Short mmCIF file of C-alpha atoms in Angstrom, two decimals:
data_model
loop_
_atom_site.label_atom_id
_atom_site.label_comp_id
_atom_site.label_asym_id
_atom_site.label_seq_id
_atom_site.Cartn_x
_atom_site.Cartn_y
_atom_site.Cartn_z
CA UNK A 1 -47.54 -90.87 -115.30
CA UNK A 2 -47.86 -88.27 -112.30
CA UNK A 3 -49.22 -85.23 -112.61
CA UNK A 4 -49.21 -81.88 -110.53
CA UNK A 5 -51.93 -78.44 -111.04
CA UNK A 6 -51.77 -75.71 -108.35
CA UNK A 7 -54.82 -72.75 -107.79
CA UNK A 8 -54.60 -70.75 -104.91
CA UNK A 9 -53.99 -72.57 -101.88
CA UNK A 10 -54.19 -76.40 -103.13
CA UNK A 11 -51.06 -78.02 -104.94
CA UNK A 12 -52.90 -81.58 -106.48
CA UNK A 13 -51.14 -84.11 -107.60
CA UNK A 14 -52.14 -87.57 -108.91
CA UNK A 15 -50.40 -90.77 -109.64
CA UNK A 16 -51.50 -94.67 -110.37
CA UNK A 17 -55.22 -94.43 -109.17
CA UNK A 18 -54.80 -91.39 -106.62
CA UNK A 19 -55.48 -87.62 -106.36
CA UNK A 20 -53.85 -86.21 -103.59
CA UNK A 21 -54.33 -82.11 -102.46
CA UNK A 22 -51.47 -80.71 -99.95
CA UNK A 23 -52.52 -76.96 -98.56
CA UNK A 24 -49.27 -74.95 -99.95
CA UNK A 25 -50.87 -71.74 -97.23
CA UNK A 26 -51.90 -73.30 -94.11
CA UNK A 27 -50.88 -76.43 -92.13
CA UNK A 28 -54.31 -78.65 -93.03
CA UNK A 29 -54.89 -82.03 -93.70
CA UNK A 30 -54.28 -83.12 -97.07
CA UNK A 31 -57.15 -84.55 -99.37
CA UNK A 32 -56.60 -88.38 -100.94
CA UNK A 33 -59.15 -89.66 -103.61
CA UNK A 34 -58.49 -92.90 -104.59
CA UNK A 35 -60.66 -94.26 -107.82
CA UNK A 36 -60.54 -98.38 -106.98
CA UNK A 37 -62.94 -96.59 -104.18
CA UNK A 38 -65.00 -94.23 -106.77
CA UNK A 39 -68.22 -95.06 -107.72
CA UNK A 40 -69.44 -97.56 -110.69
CA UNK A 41 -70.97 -97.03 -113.35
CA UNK A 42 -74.44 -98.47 -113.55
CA UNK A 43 -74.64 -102.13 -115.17
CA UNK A 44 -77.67 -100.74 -116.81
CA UNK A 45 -75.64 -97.97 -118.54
CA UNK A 46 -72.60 -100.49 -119.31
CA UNK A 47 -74.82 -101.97 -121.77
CA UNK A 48 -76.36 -98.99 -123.36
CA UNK A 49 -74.96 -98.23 -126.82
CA UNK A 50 -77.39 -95.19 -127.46
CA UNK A 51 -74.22 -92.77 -125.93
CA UNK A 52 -72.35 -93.42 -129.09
CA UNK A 53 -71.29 -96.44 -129.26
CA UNK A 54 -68.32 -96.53 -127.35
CA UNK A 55 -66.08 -99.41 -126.62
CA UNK A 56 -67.48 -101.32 -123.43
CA UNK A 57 -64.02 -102.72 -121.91
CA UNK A 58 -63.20 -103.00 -118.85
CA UNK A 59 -60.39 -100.39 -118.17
CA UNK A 60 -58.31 -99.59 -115.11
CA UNK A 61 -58.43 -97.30 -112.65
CA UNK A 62 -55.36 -94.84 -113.65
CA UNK A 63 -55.81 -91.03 -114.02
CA UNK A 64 -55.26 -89.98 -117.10
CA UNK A 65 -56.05 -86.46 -116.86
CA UNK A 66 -56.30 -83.75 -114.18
CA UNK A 67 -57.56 -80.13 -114.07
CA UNK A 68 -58.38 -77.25 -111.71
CA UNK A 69 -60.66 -73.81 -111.90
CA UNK A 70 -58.94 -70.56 -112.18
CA UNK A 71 -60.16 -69.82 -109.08
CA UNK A 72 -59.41 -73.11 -107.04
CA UNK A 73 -62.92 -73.67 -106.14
CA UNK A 74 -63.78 -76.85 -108.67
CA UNK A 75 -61.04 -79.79 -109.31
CA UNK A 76 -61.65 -82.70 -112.48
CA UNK A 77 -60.25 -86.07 -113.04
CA UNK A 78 -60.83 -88.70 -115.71
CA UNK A 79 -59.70 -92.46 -115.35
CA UNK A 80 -59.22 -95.15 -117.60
CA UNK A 81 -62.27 -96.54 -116.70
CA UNK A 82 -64.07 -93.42 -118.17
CA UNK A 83 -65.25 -91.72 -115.12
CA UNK A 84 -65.16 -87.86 -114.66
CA UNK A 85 -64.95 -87.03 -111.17
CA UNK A 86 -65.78 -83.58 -109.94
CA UNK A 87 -65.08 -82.11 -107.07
CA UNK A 88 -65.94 -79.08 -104.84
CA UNK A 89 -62.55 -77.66 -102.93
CA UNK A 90 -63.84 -74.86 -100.60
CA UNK A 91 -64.21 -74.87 -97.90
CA UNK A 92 -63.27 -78.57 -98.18
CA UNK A 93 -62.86 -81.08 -100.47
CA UNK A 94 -65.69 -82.63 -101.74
CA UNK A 95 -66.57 -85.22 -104.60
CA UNK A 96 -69.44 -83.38 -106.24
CA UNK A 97 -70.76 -85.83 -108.87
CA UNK A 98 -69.47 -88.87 -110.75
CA UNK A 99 -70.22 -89.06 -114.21
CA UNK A 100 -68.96 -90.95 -117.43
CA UNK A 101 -67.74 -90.33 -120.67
CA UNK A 102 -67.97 -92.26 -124.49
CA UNK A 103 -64.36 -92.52 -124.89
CA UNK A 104 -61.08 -92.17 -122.48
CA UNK A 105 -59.96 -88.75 -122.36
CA UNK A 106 -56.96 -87.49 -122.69
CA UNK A 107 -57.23 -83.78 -121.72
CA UNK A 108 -59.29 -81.69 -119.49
CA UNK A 109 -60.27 -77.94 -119.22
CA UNK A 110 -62.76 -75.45 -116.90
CA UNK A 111 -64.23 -72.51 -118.35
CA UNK A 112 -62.88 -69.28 -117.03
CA UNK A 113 -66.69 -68.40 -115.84
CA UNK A 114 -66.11 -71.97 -114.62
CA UNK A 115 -69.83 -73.20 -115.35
CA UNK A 116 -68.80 -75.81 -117.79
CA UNK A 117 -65.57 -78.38 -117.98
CA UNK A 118 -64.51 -79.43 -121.74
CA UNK A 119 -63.05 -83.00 -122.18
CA UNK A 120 -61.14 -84.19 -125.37
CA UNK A 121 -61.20 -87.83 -125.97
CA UNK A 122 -58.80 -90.18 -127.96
CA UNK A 123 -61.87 -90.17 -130.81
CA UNK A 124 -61.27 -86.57 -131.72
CA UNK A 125 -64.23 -85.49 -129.89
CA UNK A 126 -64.84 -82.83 -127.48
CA UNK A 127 -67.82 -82.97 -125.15
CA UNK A 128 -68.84 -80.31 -122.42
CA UNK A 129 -70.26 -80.96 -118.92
CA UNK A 130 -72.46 -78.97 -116.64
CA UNK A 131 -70.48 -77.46 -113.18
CA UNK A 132 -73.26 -75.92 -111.84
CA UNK A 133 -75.86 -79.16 -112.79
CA UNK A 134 -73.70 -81.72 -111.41
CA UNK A 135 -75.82 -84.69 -112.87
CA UNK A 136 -76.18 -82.99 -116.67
CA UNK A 137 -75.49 -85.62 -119.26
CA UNK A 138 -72.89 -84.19 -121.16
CA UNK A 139 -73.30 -82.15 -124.89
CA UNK A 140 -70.70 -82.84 -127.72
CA UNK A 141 -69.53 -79.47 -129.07
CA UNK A 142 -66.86 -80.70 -131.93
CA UNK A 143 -64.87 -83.53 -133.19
CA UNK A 144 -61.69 -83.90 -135.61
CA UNK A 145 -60.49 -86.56 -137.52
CA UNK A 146 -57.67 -87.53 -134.90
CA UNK A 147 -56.62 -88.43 -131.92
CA UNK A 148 -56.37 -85.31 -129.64
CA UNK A 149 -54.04 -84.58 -127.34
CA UNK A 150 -54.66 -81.31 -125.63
CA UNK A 151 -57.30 -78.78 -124.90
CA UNK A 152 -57.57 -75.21 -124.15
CA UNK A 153 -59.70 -71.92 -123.76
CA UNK A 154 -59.01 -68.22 -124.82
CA UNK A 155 -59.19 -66.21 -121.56
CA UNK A 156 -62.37 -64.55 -122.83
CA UNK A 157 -64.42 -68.58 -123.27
CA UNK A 158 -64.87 -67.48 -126.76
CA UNK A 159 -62.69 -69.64 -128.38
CA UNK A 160 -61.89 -73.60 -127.85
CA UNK A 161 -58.28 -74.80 -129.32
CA UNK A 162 -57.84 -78.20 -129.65
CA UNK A 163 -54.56 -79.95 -130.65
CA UNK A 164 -54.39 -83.25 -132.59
CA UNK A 165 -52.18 -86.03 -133.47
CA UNK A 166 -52.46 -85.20 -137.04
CA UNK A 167 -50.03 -81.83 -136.30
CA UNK A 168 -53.22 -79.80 -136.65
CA UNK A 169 -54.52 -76.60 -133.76
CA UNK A 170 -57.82 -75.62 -134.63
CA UNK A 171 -59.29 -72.45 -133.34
CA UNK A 172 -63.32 -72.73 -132.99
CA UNK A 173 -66.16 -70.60 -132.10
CA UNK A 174 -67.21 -71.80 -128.39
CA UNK A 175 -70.65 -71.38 -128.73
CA UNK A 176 -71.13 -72.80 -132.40
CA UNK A 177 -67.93 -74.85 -132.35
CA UNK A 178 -68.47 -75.69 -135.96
CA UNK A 179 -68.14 -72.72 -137.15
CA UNK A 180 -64.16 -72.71 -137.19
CA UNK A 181 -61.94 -69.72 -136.65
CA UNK A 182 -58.35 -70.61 -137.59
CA UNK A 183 -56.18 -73.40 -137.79
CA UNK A 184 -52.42 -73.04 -136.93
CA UNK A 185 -50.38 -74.91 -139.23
CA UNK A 186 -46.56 -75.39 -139.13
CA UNK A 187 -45.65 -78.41 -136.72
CA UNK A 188 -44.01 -81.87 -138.14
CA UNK A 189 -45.76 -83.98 -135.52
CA UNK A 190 -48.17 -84.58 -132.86
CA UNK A 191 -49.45 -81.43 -131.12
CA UNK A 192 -49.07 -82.64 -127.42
CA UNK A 193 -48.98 -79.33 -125.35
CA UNK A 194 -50.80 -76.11 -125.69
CA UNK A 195 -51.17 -72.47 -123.26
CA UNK A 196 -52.31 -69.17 -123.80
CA UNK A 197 -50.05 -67.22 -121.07
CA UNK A 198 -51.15 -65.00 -118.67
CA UNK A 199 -50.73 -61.18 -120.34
CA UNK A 200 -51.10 -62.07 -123.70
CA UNK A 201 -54.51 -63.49 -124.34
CA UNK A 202 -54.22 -63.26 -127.82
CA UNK A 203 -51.11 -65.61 -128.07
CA UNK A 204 -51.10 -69.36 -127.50
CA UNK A 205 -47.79 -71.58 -127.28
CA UNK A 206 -47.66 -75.21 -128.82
CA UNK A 207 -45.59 -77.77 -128.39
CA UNK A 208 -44.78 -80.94 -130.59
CA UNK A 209 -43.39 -84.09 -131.05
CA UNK A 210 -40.82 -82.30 -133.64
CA UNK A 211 -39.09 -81.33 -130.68
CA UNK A 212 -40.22 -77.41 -131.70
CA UNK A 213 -42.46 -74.72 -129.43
CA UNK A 214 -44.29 -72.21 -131.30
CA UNK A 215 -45.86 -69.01 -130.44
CA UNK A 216 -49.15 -68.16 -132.72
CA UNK A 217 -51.87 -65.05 -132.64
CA UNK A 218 -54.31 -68.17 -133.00
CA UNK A 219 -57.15 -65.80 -133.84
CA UNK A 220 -55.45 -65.16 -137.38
CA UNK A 221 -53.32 -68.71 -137.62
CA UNK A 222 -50.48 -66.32 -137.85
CA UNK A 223 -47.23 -68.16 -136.45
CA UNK A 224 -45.16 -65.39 -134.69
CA UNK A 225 -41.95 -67.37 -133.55
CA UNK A 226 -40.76 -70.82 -133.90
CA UNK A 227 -38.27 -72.10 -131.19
CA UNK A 228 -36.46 -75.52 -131.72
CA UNK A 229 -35.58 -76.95 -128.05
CA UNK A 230 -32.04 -78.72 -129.18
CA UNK A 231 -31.06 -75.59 -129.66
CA UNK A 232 -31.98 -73.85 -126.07
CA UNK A 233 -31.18 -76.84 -123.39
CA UNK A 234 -32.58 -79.90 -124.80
CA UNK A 235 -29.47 -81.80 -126.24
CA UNK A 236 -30.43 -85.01 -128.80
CA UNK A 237 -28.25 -88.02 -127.85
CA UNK A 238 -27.99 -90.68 -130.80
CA UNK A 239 -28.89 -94.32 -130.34
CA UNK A 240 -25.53 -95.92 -130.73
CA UNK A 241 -27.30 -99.34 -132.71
CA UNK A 242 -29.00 -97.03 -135.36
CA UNK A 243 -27.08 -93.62 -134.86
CA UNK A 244 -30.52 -92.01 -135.46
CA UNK A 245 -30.76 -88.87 -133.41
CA UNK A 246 -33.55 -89.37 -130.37
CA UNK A 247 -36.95 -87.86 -130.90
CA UNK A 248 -38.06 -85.59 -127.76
CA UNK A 249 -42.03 -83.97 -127.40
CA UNK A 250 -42.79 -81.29 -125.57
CA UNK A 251 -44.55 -82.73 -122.63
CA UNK A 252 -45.78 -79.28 -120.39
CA UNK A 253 -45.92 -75.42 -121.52
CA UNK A 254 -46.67 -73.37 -118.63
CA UNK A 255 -46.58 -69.53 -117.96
CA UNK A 256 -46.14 -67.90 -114.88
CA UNK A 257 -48.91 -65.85 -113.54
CA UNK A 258 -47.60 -62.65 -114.09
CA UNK A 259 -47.05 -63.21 -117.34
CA UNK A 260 -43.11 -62.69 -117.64
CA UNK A 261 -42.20 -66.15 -117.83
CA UNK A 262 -42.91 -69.94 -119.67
CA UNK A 263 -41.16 -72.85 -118.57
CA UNK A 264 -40.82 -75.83 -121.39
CA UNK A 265 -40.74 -79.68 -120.42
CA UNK A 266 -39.41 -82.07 -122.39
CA UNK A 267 -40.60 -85.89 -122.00
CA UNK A 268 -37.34 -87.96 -120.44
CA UNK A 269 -34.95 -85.16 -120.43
CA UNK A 270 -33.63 -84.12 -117.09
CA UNK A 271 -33.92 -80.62 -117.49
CA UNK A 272 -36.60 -77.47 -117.71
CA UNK A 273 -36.11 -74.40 -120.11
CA UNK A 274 -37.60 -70.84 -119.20
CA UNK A 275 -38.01 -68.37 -121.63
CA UNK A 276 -38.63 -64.68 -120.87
CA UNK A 277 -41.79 -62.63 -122.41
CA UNK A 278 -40.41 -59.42 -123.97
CA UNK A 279 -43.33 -56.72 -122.96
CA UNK A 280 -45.00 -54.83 -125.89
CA UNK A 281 -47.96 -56.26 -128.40
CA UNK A 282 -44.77 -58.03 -130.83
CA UNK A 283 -43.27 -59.13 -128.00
CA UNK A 284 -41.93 -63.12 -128.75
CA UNK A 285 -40.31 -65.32 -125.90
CA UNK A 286 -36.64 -65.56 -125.27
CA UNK A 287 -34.25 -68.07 -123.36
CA UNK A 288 -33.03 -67.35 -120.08
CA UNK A 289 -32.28 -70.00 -117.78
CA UNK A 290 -31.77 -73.99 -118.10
CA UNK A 291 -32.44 -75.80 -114.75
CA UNK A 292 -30.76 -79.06 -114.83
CA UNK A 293 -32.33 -81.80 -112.67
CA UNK A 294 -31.44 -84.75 -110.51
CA UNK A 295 -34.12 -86.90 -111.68
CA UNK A 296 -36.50 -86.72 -114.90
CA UNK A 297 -39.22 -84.42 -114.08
CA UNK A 298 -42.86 -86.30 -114.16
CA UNK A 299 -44.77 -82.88 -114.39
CA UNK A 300 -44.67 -79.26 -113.13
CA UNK A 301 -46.38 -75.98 -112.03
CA UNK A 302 -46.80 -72.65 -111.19
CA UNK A 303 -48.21 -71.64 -107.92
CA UNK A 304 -50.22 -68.02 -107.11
CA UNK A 305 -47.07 -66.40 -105.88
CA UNK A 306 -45.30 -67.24 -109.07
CA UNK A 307 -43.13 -70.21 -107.86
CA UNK A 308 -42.41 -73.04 -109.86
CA UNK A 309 -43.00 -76.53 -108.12
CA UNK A 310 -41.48 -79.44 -109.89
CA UNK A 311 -42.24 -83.56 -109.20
CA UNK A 312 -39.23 -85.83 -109.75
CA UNK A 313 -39.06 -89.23 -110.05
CA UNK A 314 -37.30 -90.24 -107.00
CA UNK A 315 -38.52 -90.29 -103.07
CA UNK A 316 -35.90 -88.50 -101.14
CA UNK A 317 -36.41 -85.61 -103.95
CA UNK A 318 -39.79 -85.48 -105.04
CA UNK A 319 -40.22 -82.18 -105.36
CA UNK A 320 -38.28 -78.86 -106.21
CA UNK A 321 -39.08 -75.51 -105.39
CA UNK A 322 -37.95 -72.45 -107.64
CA UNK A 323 -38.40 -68.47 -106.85
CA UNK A 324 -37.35 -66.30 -109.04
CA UNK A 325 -35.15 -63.69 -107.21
CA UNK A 326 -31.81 -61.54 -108.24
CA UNK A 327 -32.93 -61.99 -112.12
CA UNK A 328 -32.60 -65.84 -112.29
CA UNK A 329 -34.56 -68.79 -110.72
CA UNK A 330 -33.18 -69.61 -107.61
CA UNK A 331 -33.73 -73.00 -105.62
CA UNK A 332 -35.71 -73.44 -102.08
CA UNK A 333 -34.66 -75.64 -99.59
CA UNK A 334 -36.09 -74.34 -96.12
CA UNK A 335 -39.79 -73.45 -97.23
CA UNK A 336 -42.26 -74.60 -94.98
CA UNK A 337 -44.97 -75.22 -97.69
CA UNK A 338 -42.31 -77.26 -99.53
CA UNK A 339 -41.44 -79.48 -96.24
CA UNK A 340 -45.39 -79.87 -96.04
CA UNK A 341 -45.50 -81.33 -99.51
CA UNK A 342 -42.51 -83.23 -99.80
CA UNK A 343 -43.21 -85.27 -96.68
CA UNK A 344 -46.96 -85.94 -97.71
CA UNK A 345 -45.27 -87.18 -100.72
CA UNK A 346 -42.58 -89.51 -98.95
CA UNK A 347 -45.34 -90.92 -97.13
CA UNK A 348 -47.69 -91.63 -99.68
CA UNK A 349 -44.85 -92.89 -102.03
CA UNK A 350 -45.95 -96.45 -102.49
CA UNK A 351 -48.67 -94.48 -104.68
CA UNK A 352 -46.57 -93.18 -106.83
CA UNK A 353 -44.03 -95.88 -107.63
CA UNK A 354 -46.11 -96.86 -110.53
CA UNK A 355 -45.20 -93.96 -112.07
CA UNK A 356 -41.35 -94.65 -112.06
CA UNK A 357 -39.85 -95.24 -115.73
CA UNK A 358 -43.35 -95.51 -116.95
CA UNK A 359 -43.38 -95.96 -121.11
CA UNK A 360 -43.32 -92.76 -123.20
CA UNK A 361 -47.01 -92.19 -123.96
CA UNK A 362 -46.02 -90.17 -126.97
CA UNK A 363 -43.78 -92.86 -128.50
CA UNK A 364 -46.44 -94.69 -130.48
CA UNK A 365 -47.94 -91.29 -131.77
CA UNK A 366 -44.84 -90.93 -134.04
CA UNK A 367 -44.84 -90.97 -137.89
CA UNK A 368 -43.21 -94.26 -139.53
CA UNK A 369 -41.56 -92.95 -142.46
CA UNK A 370 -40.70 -95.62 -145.12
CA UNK A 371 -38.03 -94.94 -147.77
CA UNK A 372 -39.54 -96.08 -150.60
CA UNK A 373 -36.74 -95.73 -153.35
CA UNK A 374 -34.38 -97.94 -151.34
CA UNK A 375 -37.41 -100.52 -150.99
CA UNK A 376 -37.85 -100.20 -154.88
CA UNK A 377 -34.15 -100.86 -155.63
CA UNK A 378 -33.73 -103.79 -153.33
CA UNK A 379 -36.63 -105.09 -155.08
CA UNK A 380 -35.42 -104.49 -158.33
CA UNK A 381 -31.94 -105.82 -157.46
CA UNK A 382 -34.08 -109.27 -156.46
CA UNK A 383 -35.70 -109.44 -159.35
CA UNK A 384 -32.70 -108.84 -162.02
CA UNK A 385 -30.95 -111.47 -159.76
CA UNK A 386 -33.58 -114.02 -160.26
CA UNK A 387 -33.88 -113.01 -164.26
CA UNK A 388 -30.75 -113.99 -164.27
CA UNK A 389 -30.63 -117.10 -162.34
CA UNK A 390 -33.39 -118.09 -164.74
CA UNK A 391 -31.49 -117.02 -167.93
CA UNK A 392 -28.72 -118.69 -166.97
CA UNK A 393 -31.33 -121.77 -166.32
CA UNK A 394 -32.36 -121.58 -170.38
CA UNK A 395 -29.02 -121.18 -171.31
CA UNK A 396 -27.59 -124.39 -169.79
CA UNK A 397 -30.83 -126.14 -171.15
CA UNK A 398 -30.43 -125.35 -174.50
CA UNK A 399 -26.65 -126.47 -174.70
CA UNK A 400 -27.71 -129.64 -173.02
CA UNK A 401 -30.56 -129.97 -175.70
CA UNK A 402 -28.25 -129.07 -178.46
CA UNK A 403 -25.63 -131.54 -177.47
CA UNK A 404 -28.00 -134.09 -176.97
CA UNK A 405 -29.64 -133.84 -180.93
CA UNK A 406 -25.71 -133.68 -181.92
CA UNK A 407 -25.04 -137.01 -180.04
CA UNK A 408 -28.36 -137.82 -181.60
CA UNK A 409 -27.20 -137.04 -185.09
CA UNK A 410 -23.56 -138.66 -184.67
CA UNK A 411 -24.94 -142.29 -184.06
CA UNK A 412 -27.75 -142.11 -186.83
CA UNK A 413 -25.09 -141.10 -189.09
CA UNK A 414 -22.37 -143.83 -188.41
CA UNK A 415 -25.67 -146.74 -188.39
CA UNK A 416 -25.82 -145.74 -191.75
CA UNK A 417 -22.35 -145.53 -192.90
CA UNK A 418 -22.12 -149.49 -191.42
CA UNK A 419 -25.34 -150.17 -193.46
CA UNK A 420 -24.03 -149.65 -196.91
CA UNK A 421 -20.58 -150.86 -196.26
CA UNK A 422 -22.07 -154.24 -195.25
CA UNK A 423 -24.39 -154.00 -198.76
CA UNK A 424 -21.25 -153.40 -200.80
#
């Protein structure tokens, strides 16, 4: 699956095996990492279990997840093969340190004072590595019970907020992350996207594989508006061979960084959903615009100036460009900065064909739900079909049995009979 982060002057993207940084300000040569390139990992350390025993296979080279600094100056990546990469941006790029982690990751995050980067791993765990010591083995700071599935700071770095497959957010204390703060309870499934939006750092958005966004004051727990998605844009289709309605999870929550707007993704749906933030300390979010796509939208972004960049699936339109001008989002087509991106893009394409149609990686995070009372009576059924199959067994037995002894009975009887008419 692509991905695309913007800070300041860099718009990064990554696909397959390769991060790739486009200058959005100034005509410069873009930046390519590729990870088949990146550095080992020490045989030495492959077969060192003291870390925590993680799993020792072999994994690919893909990037899984991808983060940047508030400020542009650090960038992150994790691959399947469990490196974290970290880079320097200014006044070039530079790969800072190569380091590795227990388990894959799934979600990254820098610290606003951007001295430490958080990973979450598919364990539960959450472990936090140096910026400024480059070559710091890394400290675990919490863990859950579940898979997790997204990461995130309050503004201030007091708080970490980690989302789970088991539809749990829990708020903890940064610094003693096991003391915990809150947890914000309401979703039906998987927690797959979180943001606390510029403006409103006491709020933070979630959104679910129940097809739902919610906003929270995640200090308290307290939910403050719930949102379903089929309702504002994101129209269910049925699958015609079980007519079950099609499940949908909220792939991206992003807010502008002014703080007026969030734009919703939905995983496979053609389509983004902006909602405007009413001002005033109860403010809650409400629908404005719909922006129906050409292609399904891998990922998406907003830039310094407030813009919001969108990667598509398809090479002649890779990427969108929306301003928002005259009270509504309006599309660009003649921006230089888009021209710069979308040909870097078209030439590197080959890298991000892998991406095309790629498998839902939220499809196997579902819950199975099993109707048990239908199971019970179909069992049930079975066996009063089989009792009877059986009774109807004994019954046949015991009129062959009884006709038998009759038979029996009739031809001892007449022996007899001959007997004494023969003596008489």
């Amino acid at each position: 699956m692509a991905a695309v982060v913007c800070s300041r002057e860099w718009l990064v993207m990554s696909s397959s095996h390769c991060l790739i940084a486009v200058n959005i300000r100034e005509n410069r040569e873009s930046f390519l990492f590729d990870c088949t390139k990146a550095e080992q990992k020490p045989k030495e350390a492959e077969t060192d279990k003291s870390d925590g025993g993680g799993s020792q296979e072999k994994g690919s080279d893909q990037i899984i997840a991808l983060a940047l600094s508030a400020s542009g100056r650090y960038a992150a990546l994790t691959d399947d093969n469990k490196r974290l990469v970290l880079f320097h941006t200014q006044p070039s790029w530079q790969c800072v340190s190569t380091r590795w982690v227990v388990r894959r990751c799934t979600s990254l995050v820098f610290s606003q004072a951007e001295d430490e980067l958080f990973v979450a791993d598919k364990s539960g765990d959450v472990y936090s590595f140096s910026v400024l010591e480059p070559q710091k083995p890394s400290e675990l700071k919490l863990g859950h019970l579940s898979m997790l599935l997204g990461i995130t700071l309050s503004p201030d770095d007091k708080y970490i907020i980690t989302a789970d497959r088991d539809e749990k957010i829990r708020v903890s204390l940064c610094r003693s992350p096991y003391n915990i703060q809150a947890f914000c309870l309401g979703h039906t499934e998987f927690v797959s996207a979180l943001c606390v939006p510029a403006g409103h750092p006491e709020w933070l958005l979630s959104g679910s594989g129940d097809g739902t966004v919610k906003l929270w004051h995640y200090e308290s727990g307290r939910r403050l508006q719930s949102i379903d998605l089929q309702q504002h844009g994101v129209s269910q289709s049925s699958d015609p061979d079980t007519e079950k309605p099609q499940r949908f999870a909220v792939s991206r929550i992003i807010g502008s960084p002014d703080g007026r707007h969030v734009a919703v993704q939905c995983e496979s749906f053609p389509s983004i959903q902006l909602f405007a933030v009413e001002e005033g300390s109860d403010g809650r979010l409400t629908p404005t615009e719909t922006l129906a796509l050409p292609q399904n939208p891998w990922d998406m972004t907003f830039d310094p100036q407030g813009r919001l960049w969108v990667l598509l699936e398809n090479k002649d339109t890779n990427v969108l460009l929306y301003t928002y001008k005259e009270e509504r989002w309006q599309i660009e087509s003649e921006s230089p900065d888009l021209q710069r991106v979308s040909e870097t893009l078209h030439s590197r394409w080959e890298l991000f064909k892998a991406s095309i149609g790629v498998e839902s990686r939220f499809h196997h995070l579902y819950k199975v739900s099993f109707d048990n009372m239908a199971s019970y009576l179909q069992k049930k059924k079975e066996r009063l079909r089989q009792q009877n199959q059986q009774g109807g067994k004994k019954r046949a037995a015991r009129q062959s049995n009884g006709a038998t002894k009759k038979s029996k009975t009739g031809n001892s009887s007449g022996a007899v009979s001959e007997k004494r008419s023969l003596e008489s």
